[in-house]
Coordinates of C-alpha atoms in Angstrom, one line a residue:
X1 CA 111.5 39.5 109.9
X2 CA 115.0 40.4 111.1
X3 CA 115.9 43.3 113.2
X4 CA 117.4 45.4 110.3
X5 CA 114.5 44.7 108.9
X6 CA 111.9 46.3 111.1
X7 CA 113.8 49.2 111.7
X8 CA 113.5 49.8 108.4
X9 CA 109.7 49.0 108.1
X10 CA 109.5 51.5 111.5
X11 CA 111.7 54.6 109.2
X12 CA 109.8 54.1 106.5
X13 CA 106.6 54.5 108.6
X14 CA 107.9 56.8 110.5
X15 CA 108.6 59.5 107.4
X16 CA 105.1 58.9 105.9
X17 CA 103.5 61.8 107.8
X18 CA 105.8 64.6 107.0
X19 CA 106.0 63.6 103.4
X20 CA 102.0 63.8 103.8
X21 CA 102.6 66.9 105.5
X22 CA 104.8 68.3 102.8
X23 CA 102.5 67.6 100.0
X24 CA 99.0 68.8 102.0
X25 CA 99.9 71.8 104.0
X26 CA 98.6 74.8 102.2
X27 CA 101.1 78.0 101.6
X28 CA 99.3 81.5 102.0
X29 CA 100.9 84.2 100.2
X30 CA 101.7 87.5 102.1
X31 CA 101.9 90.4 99.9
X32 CA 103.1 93.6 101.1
X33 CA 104.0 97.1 99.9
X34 CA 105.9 97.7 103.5
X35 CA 109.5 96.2 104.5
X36 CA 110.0 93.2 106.3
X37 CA 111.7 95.1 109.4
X38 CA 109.0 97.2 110.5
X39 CA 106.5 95.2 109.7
X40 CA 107.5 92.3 112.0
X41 CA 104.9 93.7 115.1
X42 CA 101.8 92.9 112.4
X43 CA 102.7 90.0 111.1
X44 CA 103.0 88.7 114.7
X45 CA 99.2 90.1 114.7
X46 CA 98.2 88.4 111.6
X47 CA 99.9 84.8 113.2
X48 CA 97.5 85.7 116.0
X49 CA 94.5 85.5 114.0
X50 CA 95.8 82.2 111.9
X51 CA 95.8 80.5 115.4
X52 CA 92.3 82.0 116.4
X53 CA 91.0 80.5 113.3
X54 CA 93.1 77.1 114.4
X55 CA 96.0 77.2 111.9
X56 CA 99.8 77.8 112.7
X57 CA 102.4 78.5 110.4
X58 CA 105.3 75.3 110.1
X59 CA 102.9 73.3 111.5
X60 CA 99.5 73.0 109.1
X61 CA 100.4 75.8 107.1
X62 CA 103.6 77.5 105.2
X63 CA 103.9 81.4 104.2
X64 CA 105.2 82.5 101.6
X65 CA 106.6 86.3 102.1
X66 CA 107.0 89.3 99.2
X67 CA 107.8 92.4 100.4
X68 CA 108.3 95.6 98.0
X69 CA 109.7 97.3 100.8
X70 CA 107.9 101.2 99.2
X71 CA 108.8 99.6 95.8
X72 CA 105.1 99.7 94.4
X73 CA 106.3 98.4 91.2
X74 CA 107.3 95.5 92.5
X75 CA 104.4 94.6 93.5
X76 CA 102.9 92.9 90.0
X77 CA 105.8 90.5 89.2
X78 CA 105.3 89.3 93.0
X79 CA 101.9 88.8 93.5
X80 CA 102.1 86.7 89.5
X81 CA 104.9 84.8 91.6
X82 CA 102.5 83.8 93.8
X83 CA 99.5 82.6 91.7
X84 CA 102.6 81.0 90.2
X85 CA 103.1 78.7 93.1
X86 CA 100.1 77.9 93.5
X87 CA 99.0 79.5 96.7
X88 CA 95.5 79.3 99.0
X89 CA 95.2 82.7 99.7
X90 CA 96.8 85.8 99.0
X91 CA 96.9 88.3 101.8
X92 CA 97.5 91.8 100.4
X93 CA 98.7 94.5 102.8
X94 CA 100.7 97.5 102.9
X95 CA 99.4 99.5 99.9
X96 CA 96.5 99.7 98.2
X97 CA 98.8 98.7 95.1
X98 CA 99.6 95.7 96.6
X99 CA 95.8 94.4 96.4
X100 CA 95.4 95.8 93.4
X101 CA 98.7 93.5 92.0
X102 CA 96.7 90.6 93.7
X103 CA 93.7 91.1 91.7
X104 CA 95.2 91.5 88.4
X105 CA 97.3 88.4 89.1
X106 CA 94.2 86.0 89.5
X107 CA 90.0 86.0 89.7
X108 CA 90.3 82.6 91.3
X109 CA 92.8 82.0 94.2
X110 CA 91.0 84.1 98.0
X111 CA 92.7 87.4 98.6
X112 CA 92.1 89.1 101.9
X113 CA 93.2 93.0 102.4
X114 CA 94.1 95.5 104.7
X115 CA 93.5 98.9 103.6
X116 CA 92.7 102.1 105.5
X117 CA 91.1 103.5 102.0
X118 CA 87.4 102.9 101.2
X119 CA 87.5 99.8 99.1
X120 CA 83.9 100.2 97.3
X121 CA 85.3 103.6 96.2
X122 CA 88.4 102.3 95.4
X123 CA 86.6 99.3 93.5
X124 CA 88.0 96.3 95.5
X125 CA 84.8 95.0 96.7
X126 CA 81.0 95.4 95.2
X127 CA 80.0 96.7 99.0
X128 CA 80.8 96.3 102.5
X129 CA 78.4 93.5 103.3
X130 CA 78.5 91.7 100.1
X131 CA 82.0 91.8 98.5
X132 CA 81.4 89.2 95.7
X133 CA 84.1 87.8 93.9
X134 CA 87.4 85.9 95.4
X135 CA 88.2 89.5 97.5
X136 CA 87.6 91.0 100.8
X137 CA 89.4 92.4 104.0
X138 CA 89.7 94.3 106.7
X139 CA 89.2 98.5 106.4
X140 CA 90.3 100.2 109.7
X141 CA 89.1 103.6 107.8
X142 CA 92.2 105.1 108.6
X143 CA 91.6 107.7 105.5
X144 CA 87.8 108.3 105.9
X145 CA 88.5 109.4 109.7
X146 CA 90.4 112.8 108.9
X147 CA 88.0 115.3 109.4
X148 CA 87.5 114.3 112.6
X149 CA 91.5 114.3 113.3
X150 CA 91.5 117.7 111.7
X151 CA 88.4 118.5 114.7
X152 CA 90.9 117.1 117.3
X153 CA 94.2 119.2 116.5
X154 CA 91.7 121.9 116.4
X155 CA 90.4 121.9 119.8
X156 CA 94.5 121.4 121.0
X157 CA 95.3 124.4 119.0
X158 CA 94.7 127.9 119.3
X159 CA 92.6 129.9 116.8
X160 CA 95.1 132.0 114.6
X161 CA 97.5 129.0 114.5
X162 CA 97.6 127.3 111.0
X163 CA 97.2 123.7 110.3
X164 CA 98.8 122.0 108.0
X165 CA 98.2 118.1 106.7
X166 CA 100.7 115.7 105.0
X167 CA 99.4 113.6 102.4
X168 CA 101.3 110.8 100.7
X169 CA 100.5 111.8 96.7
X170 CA 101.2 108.2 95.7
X171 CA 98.7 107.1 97.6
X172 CA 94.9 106.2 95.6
X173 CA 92.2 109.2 96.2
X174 CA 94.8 111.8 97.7
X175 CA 92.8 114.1 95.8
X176 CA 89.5 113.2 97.5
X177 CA 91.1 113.2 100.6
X178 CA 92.4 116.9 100.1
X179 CA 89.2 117.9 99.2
X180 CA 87.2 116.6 102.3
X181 CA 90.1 118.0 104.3
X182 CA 89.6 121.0 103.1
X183 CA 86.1 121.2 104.1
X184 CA 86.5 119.9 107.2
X185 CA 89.0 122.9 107.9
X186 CA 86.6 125.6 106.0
X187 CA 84.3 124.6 108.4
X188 CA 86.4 125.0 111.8
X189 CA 87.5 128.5 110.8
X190 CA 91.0 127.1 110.1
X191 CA 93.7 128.2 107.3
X192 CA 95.5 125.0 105.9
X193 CA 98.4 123.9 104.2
X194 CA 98.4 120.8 101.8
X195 CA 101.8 119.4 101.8
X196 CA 102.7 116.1 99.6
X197 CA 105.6 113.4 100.7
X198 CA 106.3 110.3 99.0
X199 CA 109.8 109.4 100.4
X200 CA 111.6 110.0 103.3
X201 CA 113.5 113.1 101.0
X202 CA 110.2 115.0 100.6
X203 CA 109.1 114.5 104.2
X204 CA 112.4 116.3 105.7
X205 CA 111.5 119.3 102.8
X206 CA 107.9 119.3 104.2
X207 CA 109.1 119.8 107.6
X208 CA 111.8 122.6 106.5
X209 CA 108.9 124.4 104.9
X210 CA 106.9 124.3 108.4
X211 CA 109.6 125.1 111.1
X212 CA 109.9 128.7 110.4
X213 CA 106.1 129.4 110.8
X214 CA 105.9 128.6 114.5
X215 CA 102.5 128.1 116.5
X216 CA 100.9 126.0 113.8
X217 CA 100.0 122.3 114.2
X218 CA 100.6 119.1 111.5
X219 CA 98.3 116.3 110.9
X220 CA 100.0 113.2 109.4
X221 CA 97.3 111.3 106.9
X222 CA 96.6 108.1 107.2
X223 CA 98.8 105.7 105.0
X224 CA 101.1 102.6 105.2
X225 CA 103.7 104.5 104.1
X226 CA 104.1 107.3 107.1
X227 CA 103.9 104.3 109.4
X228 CA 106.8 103.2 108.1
X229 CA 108.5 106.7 108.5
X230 CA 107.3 106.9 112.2
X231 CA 110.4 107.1 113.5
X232 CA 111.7 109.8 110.9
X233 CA 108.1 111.8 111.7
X234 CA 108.3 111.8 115.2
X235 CA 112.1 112.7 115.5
X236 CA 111.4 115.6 113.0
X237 CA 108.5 116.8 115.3
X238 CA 110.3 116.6 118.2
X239 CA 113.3 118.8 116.9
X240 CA 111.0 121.3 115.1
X241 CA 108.6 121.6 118.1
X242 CA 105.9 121.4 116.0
X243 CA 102.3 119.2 117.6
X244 CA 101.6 116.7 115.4
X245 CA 98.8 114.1 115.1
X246 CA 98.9 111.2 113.6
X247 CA 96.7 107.8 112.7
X248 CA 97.7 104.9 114.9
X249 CA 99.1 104.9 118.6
X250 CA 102.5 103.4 117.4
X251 CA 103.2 106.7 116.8
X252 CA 102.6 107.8 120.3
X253 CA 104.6 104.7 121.6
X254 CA 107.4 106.2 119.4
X255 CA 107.3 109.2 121.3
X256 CA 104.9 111.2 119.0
X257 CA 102.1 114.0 120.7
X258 CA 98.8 112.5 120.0
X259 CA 96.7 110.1 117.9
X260 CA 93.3 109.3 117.2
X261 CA 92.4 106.1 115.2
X262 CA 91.8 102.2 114.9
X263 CA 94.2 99.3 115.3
X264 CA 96.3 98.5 112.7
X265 CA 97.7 95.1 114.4
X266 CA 94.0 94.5 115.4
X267 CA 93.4 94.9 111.6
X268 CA 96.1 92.5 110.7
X269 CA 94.8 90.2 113.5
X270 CA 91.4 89.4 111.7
X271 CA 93.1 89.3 108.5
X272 CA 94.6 86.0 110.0
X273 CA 91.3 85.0 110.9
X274 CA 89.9 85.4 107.7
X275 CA 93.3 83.7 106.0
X276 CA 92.2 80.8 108.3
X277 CA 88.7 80.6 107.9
X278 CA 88.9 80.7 104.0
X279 CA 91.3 77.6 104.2
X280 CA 89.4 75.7 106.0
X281 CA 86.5 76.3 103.4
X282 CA 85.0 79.4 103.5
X283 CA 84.4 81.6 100.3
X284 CA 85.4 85.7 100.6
X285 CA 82.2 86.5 98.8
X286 CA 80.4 85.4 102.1
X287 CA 83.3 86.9 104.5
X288 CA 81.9 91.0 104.7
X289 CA 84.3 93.5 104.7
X290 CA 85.4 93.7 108.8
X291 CA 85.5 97.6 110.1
X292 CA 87.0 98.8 113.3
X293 CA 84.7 99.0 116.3
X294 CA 86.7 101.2 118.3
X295 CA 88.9 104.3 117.8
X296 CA 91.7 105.4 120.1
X297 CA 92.7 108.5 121.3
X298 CA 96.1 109.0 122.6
X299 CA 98.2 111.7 124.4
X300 CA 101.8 111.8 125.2
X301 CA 102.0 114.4 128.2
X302 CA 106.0 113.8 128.1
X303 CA 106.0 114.8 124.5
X304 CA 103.4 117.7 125.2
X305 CA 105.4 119.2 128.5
X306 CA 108.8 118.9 125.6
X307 CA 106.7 121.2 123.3
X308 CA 105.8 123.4 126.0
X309 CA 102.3 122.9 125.3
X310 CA 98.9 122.5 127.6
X311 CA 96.3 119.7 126.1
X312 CA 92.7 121.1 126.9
X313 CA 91.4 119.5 129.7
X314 CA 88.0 118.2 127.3
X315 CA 90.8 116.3 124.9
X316 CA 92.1 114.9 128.4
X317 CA 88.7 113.5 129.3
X318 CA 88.3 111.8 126.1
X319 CA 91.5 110.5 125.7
X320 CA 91.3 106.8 125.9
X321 CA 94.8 106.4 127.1
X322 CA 97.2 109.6 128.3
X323 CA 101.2 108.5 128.1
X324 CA 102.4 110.8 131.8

């Protein structure tokens, strides 16, 4: 064998394991109702989880990314993309309409969720422990967890001031929510507004109707969509002087006054895990629905001392982390 002829042999040897590579690494789909931009912190998480489970993307595994960016109805033509191509696993985040795309695309191919909605009541899974089917996920209860918010703002609060809550009406079981809410605040003595935002429009009106009633409070609700409107929340809080609580500490890190709920890069976290663990064999039907552990409560003292306002020393105590 001549010298041009082993290098060749050694190329052609050389190429055979990307081309194996190429042909065997399996693609997870990554379906979300949320924009790519602000979304960037969890999909770090959800790599995080992919290596805990022992697989890394553009190296044993490609991702394949849909984004709606708050364009729900996108969501169907993407996720039937997806089953399209063949995917592993469909991971379905952002909107509840985004899981619900997943399952109408395909009874077969794994789907893992996130969702802060109850997914028995929302029909997603048979039950918690035993999800049956080819679906389950991760709930951080981010919506089932108000009434205790509503108990937080009311102990920062004093009695005659009103509370109000924002709800997202395009979000499934608003109207259950609004109903527990309102119990909650019969219950605490408290008068409430219901206000309703869908886009970034209707959450400056909501905030124009608030400002000139002074001395009341605001509770954001749980839902992808104010998350991605932290920035626009927080900054309209600030300039209205109004205390707000919201559902997840990025808020506070914005700059916002207090929050009280679970991780939401935690819950993207083990929806890498499970991604990982169903590739390498496992079946969602065995995989039970993953709940948060923990809830956080956090207080921004800077933002507080801005709104001229004194947090109870009991809410200091229990605060998990205080922001000086």
């Amino acid at each position: 064998m001549n010298r041009r002829d082993l290098l060749a042999l050694l190329a052609g040897v050389a190429t055979v394991p990307t081309v194996a590579f190429a042909q065997q690494a399996p693609v997870i789909g990554f379906l979300s109702g949320r924009g790519e931009g602000e979304s960037r912190y969890l999909v770090a998480s959800f790599r995080d989880g992919l290596r805990e489970a022992g697989v890394v993307g553009g190296q044993n595994l490609v991702i394949e990314f849909r984004w709606a960016d708050g364009g729900y109805d996108r969501l169907p033509a993407q996720a039937a993309d997806l089953v399209q191509r063949r995917v592993a696993v469909i991971v379905a985040v952002g909107a509840v309409s985004a899981i619900r795309a997943a399952r109408a695309a395909t009874s077969s191919i794994p789907i893992v969720f996130v969702t802060g909605d109850d997914p028995v009541r929302l029909k997603l899974v048979a039950s918690l422990s035993r999800p049956e089917g080819n679906v389950t996920g991760i709930t951080p209860f981010t919506q089932q967890i108000e009434p205790k918010r509503l108990s937080i703002l009311d102990d920062l609060l004093p009695k005659p001031a009103k509370i109000a809550v924002l709800l997202n009406p395009n979000s499934p079981g608003t109207g259950v929510r609004s109903n527990e809410i309102e119990a909650a605040a019969r219950t605490l003595g408290r008068q409430l507004d219901l206000l309703s935002a869908g886009s970034a429009g209707e959450i400056d009106a909501a905030f124009a109707v608030l400002a000139p009633h002074g001395n009341g409070g605001l509770m954001i609700g749980g839902d992808p969509f104010f998350n991605a409107q932290r920035d626009q929340l927080v900054s309209l809080a600030a300039r209205h002087k109004i205390p707000t609580l919201y559902f997840a500490r990025e808020f506070i890190e914005a700059g916002g006054l207090i929050s009280y709920g679970a991780s939401i890069a935690a819950s993207y976290r083990q929806a890498g895990i499970y991604a990982g663990r169903i590739l390498k064999g496992a079946q969602p039907a065995d995989l039970p629905v993953q709940q948060p552990t923990k809830f956080e409560l956090l207080i921004n003292l800077k933002t507080a001392k801005a709104l001229d306002l004194a947090i109870p020393a009991l809410l200091l105590a229990q605060a998990d982390e205080v922001i000086e």
